[in-house]
Short mmCIF file of C-alpha atoms in Angstrom, two decimals:
data_model
loop_
_atom_site.label_atom_id
_atom_site.label_comp_id
_atom_site.label_asym_id
_atom_site.label_seq_id
_atom_site.Cartn_x
_atom_site.Cartn_y
_atom_site.Cartn_z
CA MET A 1 0.00 0.00 0.00
CA THR A 2 1.11 3.55 -0.65
CA THR A 3 0.24 7.10 0.39
CA ILE A 4 0.46 10.26 -1.71
CA LEU A 5 2.09 13.29 -0.08
CA ASN A 6 2.37 16.78 -1.49
CA VAL A 7 5.75 18.54 -1.37
CA ASP A 8 5.08 20.42 1.86
CA GLN A 9 3.82 17.28 3.60
CA ALA A 10 6.90 15.35 2.52
CA LYS A 11 9.25 18.08 3.73
CA GLY A 12 7.41 18.28 7.03
CA LEU A 13 7.61 14.51 7.48
CA VAL A 14 11.39 14.47 7.07
CA ALA A 15 12.05 17.63 9.07
CA GLU A 16 9.95 16.44 12.01
CA ALA A 17 11.84 13.14 12.17
CA LEU A 18 15.21 14.90 12.10
CA VAL A 19 14.29 17.52 14.70
CA ALA A 20 13.22 14.65 16.96
CA SER A 21 16.70 13.19 16.40
CA ASN A 22 18.83 16.08 17.72
CA THR A 23 18.91 18.11 14.50
CA SER A 24 18.43 21.87 14.40
CA LEU A 25 15.39 23.18 12.56
CA PRO A 26 17.46 24.98 9.85
CA ASN A 27 19.49 21.83 9.18
CA ALA A 28 16.38 19.65 9.15
CA ALA A 29 14.73 21.99 6.65
CA SER A 30 17.82 21.89 4.40
CA VAL A 31 17.95 18.09 4.46
CA ALA A 32 14.21 17.76 3.92
CA GLY A 33 14.34 20.07 0.91
CA ALA A 34 17.15 18.04 -0.66
CA LEU A 35 15.45 14.66 -0.10
CA VAL A 36 12.16 15.90 -1.53
CA LYS A 37 13.91 17.35 -4.60
CA ALA A 38 15.52 13.94 -5.11
CA GLU A 39 12.05 12.37 -5.07
CA LEU A 40 10.84 14.87 -7.65
CA TRP A 41 13.73 13.94 -9.92
CA GLY A 42 12.83 10.27 -9.59
CA GLN A 43 15.99 9.53 -7.55
CA VAL A 44 14.22 7.64 -4.77
CA GLY A 45 17.44 6.05 -3.52
CA HIS A 46 18.49 9.56 -2.43
CA GLY A 47 15.02 10.57 -1.31
CA LEU A 48 12.75 9.84 1.64
CA ARG A 49 14.30 6.40 2.11
CA ARG A 50 17.36 8.11 3.56
CA THR A 51 15.38 9.60 6.44
CA VAL A 52 15.51 6.64 8.83
CA ALA A 53 19.29 6.22 8.48
CA TYR A 54 19.88 9.98 8.72
CA ALA A 55 17.80 10.22 11.89
CA ALA A 56 19.55 7.26 13.50
CA GLN A 57 22.94 8.78 12.71
CA ALA A 58 21.94 12.18 14.08
CA LYS A 59 20.64 10.58 17.27
CA ALA A 60 23.87 8.58 17.67
CA GLY A 61 26.11 11.56 16.87
CA LYS A 62 27.57 9.98 13.75
CA VAL A 63 26.33 13.09 11.99
CA HIS A 64 26.15 16.27 14.05
CA GLY A 65 22.64 17.54 13.57
CA GLN A 66 23.34 20.86 15.31
CA ALA A 67 26.48 21.62 13.24
CA VAL A 68 26.86 24.99 11.52
CA PRO A 69 29.05 24.93 8.38
CA ARG A 70 31.75 27.57 8.19
CA ALA A 71 33.47 29.00 5.13
CA GLU A 72 36.75 30.80 4.61
CA GLN A 73 38.20 32.33 1.45
CA PRO A 74 41.97 31.67 1.51
CA ARG A 75 42.42 32.90 -2.07
CA PRO A 76 40.22 35.15 -4.25
CA GLY A 77 38.79 32.28 -6.30
CA LEU A 78 38.61 29.65 -3.57
CA LEU A 79 36.02 28.84 -0.91
CA LEU A 80 36.93 26.27 1.75
CA VAL A 81 33.97 24.95 3.74
CA ASP A 82 34.04 22.93 6.95
CA ALA A 83 30.77 20.99 7.26
CA ALA A 84 31.76 20.22 10.88
CA HIS A 85 30.63 16.59 10.58
CA GLY A 86 27.10 17.79 9.98
CA PHE A 87 24.80 17.02 7.07
CA ALA A 88 26.21 17.92 3.65
CA TYR A 89 23.15 19.88 2.53
CA PRO A 90 23.58 22.98 4.74
CA ALA A 91 27.22 23.18 3.58
CA LEU A 92 26.10 22.87 -0.03
CA ASP A 93 23.47 25.56 0.53
CA LEU A 94 26.25 27.84 1.76
CA VAL A 95 28.30 27.14 -1.39
CA VAL A 96 25.32 27.73 -3.70
CA ASP A 97 24.76 31.04 -1.91
CA ARG A 98 28.35 32.33 -1.88
CA LEU A 99 30.27 30.79 -4.79
CA PRO A 100 28.33 32.39 -7.69
CA ALA A 101 29.45 35.92 -6.75
CA ILE A 102 33.07 34.77 -6.55
CA ALA A 103 32.82 33.00 -9.92
CA THR A 104 31.25 36.05 -11.54
CA SER A 105 34.01 38.28 -10.17
CA GLN A 106 36.92 35.97 -10.98
CA GLY A 107 35.51 34.19 -14.04
CA ILE A 108 36.02 30.85 -12.29
CA ALA A 109 35.85 29.73 -8.66
CA MET A 110 36.07 26.51 -6.70
CA ALA A 111 34.65 25.37 -3.39
CA GLY A 112 35.95 22.44 -1.37
CA ILE A 113 33.94 20.89 1.47
CA ARG A 114 35.51 18.69 4.14
CA ARG A 115 34.20 16.80 7.18
CA SER A 116 31.00 16.24 5.22
CA HIS A 117 28.34 13.57 4.82
CA HIS A 118 26.17 12.02 2.08
CA CYS A 119 25.35 14.72 -0.49
CA GLY A 120 22.51 13.05 -2.37
CA VAL A 121 21.83 14.00 -5.99
CA THR A 122 24.82 15.99 -7.21
CA GLY A 123 22.88 17.04 -10.29
CA LEU A 124 20.60 19.18 -8.13
CA VAL A 125 23.57 21.22 -6.92
CA VAL A 126 24.99 21.98 -10.37
CA ASP A 127 21.47 22.66 -11.65
CA ALA A 128 21.19 25.44 -9.05
CA PHE A 129 24.35 27.07 -10.46
CA ALA A 130 23.13 26.76 -14.05
CA ARG A 131 19.95 28.59 -13.06
CA LYS A 132 22.21 31.44 -11.93
CA GLY A 133 23.83 31.55 -15.40
CA LEU A 134 26.95 29.57 -14.50
CA VAL A 135 28.55 26.40 -15.81
CA ALA A 136 29.26 24.06 -12.91
CA MET A 137 30.94 20.76 -12.12
CA MET A 138 30.69 18.79 -8.89
CA PHE A 139 32.67 15.87 -7.53
CA ALA A 140 31.91 13.85 -4.38
CA ASN A 141 33.40 10.81 -2.72
CA ALA A 142 31.55 8.24 -0.66
CA PRO A 143 32.42 5.29 1.61
CA ALA A 144 34.45 2.62 -0.16
CA ALA A 145 32.37 0.34 -2.38
CA MET A 146 34.56 -0.29 -5.46
CA ALA A 147 37.86 -2.12 -5.68
CA PRO A 148 40.74 -1.03 -7.92
CA TRP A 149 40.45 -2.82 -11.25
CA GLY A 150 41.75 -6.34 -10.67
CA GLY A 151 41.86 -5.83 -6.88
CA ASN A 152 39.83 -7.36 -4.06
CA ARG A 153 39.69 -4.49 -1.55
CA ALA A 154 37.07 -1.75 -1.58
CA LEU A 155 39.09 1.44 -1.91
CA PHE A 156 36.92 3.93 -3.84
CA GLY A 157 33.36 5.13 -3.42
CA THR A 158 30.80 5.30 -6.21
CA ASN A 159 32.02 8.92 -6.44
CA PRO A 160 29.46 10.82 -8.53
CA VAL A 161 30.39 13.48 -11.09
CA ALA A 162 27.93 16.14 -12.22
CA PHE A 163 27.93 18.94 -14.81
CA ALA A 164 25.38 21.59 -15.71
CA THR A 165 25.18 24.54 -18.07
CA PRO A 166 22.45 27.06 -18.79
CA VAL A 167 20.69 26.70 -22.13
CA ASP A 168 18.90 29.59 -23.80
CA ASN A 169 15.10 29.35 -23.58
CA ALA A 170 15.24 25.88 -22.03
CA GLU A 171 15.91 24.02 -18.81
CA PRO A 172 19.60 23.60 -17.92
CA LEU A 173 21.58 20.73 -19.38
CA VAL A 174 22.39 18.45 -16.42
CA ILE A 175 24.68 15.43 -16.50
CA ASP A 176 24.85 13.39 -13.30
CA LEU A 177 26.87 10.17 -13.27
CA SER A 178 27.81 7.64 -10.65
CA LEU A 179 31.17 6.03 -11.39
CA SER A 180 29.76 2.67 -10.45
CA LYS A 181 27.55 1.04 -13.06
CA VAL A 182 24.53 2.17 -11.02
CA ALA A 183 24.18 4.38 -7.96
CA ARG A 184 24.52 2.45 -4.69
CA GLY A 185 21.26 4.03 -3.53
CA LYS A 186 19.40 1.87 -6.06
CA ILE A 187 20.74 -1.26 -4.42
CA MET A 188 19.88 0.14 -0.98
CA ALA A 189 16.31 0.78 -2.13
CA ALA A 190 16.03 -2.75 -3.56
CA ASN A 191 17.30 -4.20 -0.29
CA GLN A 192 14.75 -2.21 1.71
CA LYS A 193 11.96 -3.45 -0.56
CA GLY A 194 13.22 -7.06 -0.49
CA GLU A 195 13.74 -7.01 -4.25
CA SER A 196 16.51 -8.56 -6.33
CA ILE A 197 18.88 -6.53 -8.50
CA PRO A 198 19.92 -7.14 -12.11
CA GLU A 199 23.13 -9.10 -12.62
CA GLY A 200 25.99 -6.78 -13.49
CA TRP A 201 25.22 -4.15 -10.84
CA ALA A 202 27.27 -5.60 -7.99
CA LEU A 203 29.61 -8.36 -6.83
CA ASP A 204 29.43 -10.28 -3.54
CA VAL A 205 32.26 -10.38 -0.98
CA ASP A 206 33.95 -13.12 -3.01
CA GLY A 207 33.93 -10.98 -6.14
CA GLN A 208 31.19 -13.00 -7.84
CA PRO A 209 28.21 -11.47 -9.68
CA THR A 210 25.07 -11.36 -7.53
CA THR A 211 21.39 -10.51 -7.88
CA ASP A 212 20.95 -10.37 -4.08
CA ALA A 213 20.73 -6.71 -3.00
CA LYS A 214 21.99 -7.43 0.53
CA ALA A 215 24.98 -9.35 -0.84
CA GLY A 216 25.66 -6.49 -3.24
CA LEU A 217 25.72 -3.96 -0.40
CA GLU A 218 28.13 -6.16 1.54
CA GLY A 219 30.34 -6.72 -1.51
CA PHE A 220 31.54 -4.45 -4.31
CA MET A 221 29.93 -2.19 -6.87
CA VAL A 222 30.76 -2.82 -10.51
CA PRO A 223 32.55 0.26 -11.94
CA ALA A 224 31.13 2.00 -15.00
CA GLY A 225 33.42 1.35 -17.94
CA ASP A 226 35.50 -1.18 -15.99
CA ALA A 227 39.06 0.13 -15.50
CA LYS A 228 38.10 3.56 -16.89
CA GLY A 229 35.48 4.02 -14.18
CA VAL A 230 38.02 3.18 -11.50
CA ALA A 231 40.50 5.70 -12.94
CA LEU A 232 37.82 8.40 -12.81
CA ALA A 233 36.95 7.42 -9.24
CA LEU A 234 40.62 7.94 -8.33
CA MET A 235 40.48 11.39 -9.94
CA VAL A 236 37.41 12.29 -7.88
CA GLU A 237 39.12 11.16 -4.67
CA MET A 238 41.98 13.57 -5.36
CA LEU A 239 39.67 16.47 -6.26
CA CYS A 240 37.24 16.26 -3.35
CA ALA A 241 39.28 14.63 -0.57
CA GLY A 242 42.97 14.83 -1.43
CA ILE A 243 43.05 18.60 -1.81
CA THR A 244 40.40 19.44 0.80
CA GLY A 245 41.67 17.28 3.67
CA ALA A 246 38.48 15.20 3.74
CA ASN A 247 38.57 11.46 4.33
CA TYR A 248 39.29 9.23 1.37
CA SER A 249 36.58 6.66 0.68
CA TYR A 250 38.49 3.84 2.37
CA GLU A 251 38.77 5.99 5.52
CA ALA A 252 35.04 6.84 5.65
CA THR A 253 32.39 5.00 7.64
CA SER A 254 29.08 3.92 6.12
CA PHE A 255 26.28 6.29 5.13
CA PHE A 256 23.76 3.52 5.85
CA ASP A 257 24.14 2.87 9.59
CA ALA A 258 24.74 4.70 12.86
CA VAL A 259 27.92 2.80 13.79
CA GLY A 260 31.33 4.44 14.15
CA ASP A 261 32.77 7.90 13.64
CA PRO A 262 31.36 10.49 11.20
CA PRO A 263 32.18 9.63 7.55
CA GLY A 264 34.06 12.91 7.03
CA VAL A 265 33.96 12.76 3.22
CA GLY A 266 34.38 15.66 0.81
CA GLN A 267 32.80 17.48 -2.11
CA SER A 268 34.21 19.97 -4.61
CA ILE A 269 32.31 22.35 -6.87
CA ILE A 270 33.79 24.37 -9.75
CA ALA A 271 31.74 27.27 -11.09
CA ILE A 272 32.53 29.12 -14.32
CA ASP A 273 31.02 32.32 -15.68
CA PRO A 274 30.72 31.56 -19.42
CA SER A 275 30.29 35.24 -20.27
CA ALA A 276 33.92 35.76 -19.24
CA PHE A 277 34.89 34.05 -22.51
CA GLY A 278 32.76 36.38 -24.62
CA PRO A 279 29.12 37.24 -25.36
CA HIS A 280 28.71 34.45 -27.93
CA ILE A 281 29.38 31.55 -25.55
CA GLY A 282 25.77 31.09 -24.46
CA GLU A 283 24.68 30.73 -28.07
CA ARG A 284 27.42 28.18 -28.75
CA MET A 285 26.44 26.05 -25.74
CA THR A 286 22.81 26.17 -26.80
CA ALA A 287 23.65 25.25 -30.40
CA LEU A 288 25.14 21.90 -29.44
CA VAL A 289 22.25 21.01 -27.15
CA THR A 290 19.80 21.96 -29.90
CA ALA A 291 21.64 19.80 -32.44
CA MET A 292 21.46 16.86 -30.06
CA ALA A 293 17.77 17.42 -29.34
CA GLU A 294 17.01 17.51 -33.06
CA THR A 295 18.82 14.24 -33.71
CA GLU A 296 16.31 11.43 -34.21
CA GLY A 297 16.37 8.95 -31.33
CA ALA A 298 18.68 11.05 -29.16
CA ARG A 299 17.85 12.34 -25.69
CA VAL A 300 19.41 15.36 -24.04
CA PRO A 301 20.56 14.53 -20.49
CA GLY A 302 18.39 16.00 -17.76
CA VAL A 303 15.31 16.64 -19.89
CA ARG A 304 13.37 13.70 -18.46
CA ARG A 305 14.23 14.73 -14.90
CA HIS A 306 12.88 18.25 -15.39
CA SER A 307 9.61 17.01 -16.88
CA LEU A 308 9.31 14.27 -14.27
CA ALA A 309 9.78 16.79 -11.46
CA LYS A 310 6.86 18.88 -12.72
CA GLU A 311 4.71 15.77 -13.08
CA ILE A 312 5.45 14.41 -9.59
CA GLU A 313 5.06 17.82 -7.99
CA GLY A 314 1.61 18.04 -9.53
CA LYS A 315 0.48 14.51 -8.69
CA GLY A 316 2.26 14.16 -5.36
CA ILE A 317 5.02 11.91 -4.03
CA THR A 318 4.15 8.23 -3.65
CA VAL A 319 5.46 6.75 -0.39
CA ASP A 320 5.32 3.11 0.70
CA ASP A 321 3.14 2.86 3.80
CA ALA A 322 5.79 0.79 5.59
CA LEU A 323 8.39 3.49 4.99
CA LEU A 324 5.91 6.20 6.02
CA ALA A 325 5.23 4.37 9.28
CA ASP A 326 8.97 3.99 9.98
CA ILE A 327 9.55 7.71 9.49
CA GLN A 328 6.52 8.75 11.53
CA ALA A 329 7.61 6.45 14.37
CA ILE A 330 10.82 8.46 14.80
CA SER A 331 8.98 11.52 16.03
CA ALA A 332 6.10 9.71 17.75
#
């Protein structure tokens, strides 16, 4: 059985559970907004299903629900943010608020976040920059789930990469990729529902292909593009943890349980003002997207997400009754 919630009801549900779990109201509102946006984009693995784990971690102190992120600007084009072992979303909100002005002034700017937590759908962050007229890239690491190609030790996270650019008279172009074959959140969602996963998504602890979601979570993710995906995951580690001082994936604790120290992972965002290269750049970016859209059988990345978001916002968010009960029980 399922229940339909409107956006405000869904946000209230999440925020109430987090506030009851030693999280400040501003932080709870930030997290709730991010999880609901993930639902609207159809990314349910990063949506309301994260609430129970988030609340348990806040209650246990694995994530500091009362944390206030702090930013410093050590160089003109650089923003360094300490998430203070709190939720990633308030730190990301701070970056979305402050980095655009720096990028517009300098032409390009970068933010690095350390002592952070699960950051959800990276595409939502770069989309926010594109709506401010900026080109943006984001990199994030996550607890170790992928082994080096040919290895048998989980060393890298699924480490998403995202890119967005404004497009004239259209929604932004948004590319959001996990460097595993699929996002780990999809396997988490399948495990919570008691469903199997397609072969080729994950390997068990012995390195064998599995369709068991629980075995996949305990084992290894299959990298996108085999050795190429692992090489990109290494690049992301350097960009969002190596240079920020955040934990590497193999040093981070799980996002899924309340055991151990805070994960302490990192995120990096690069924002570029395309107008710094000349007044024609916007037209050139739009021209390529238009050519792709006009190609028979082709699909421009992000288009389905934007239309889906409008559809779900209108119809409401469908929530499993069992999940709804679990979330409501937190604040009961």
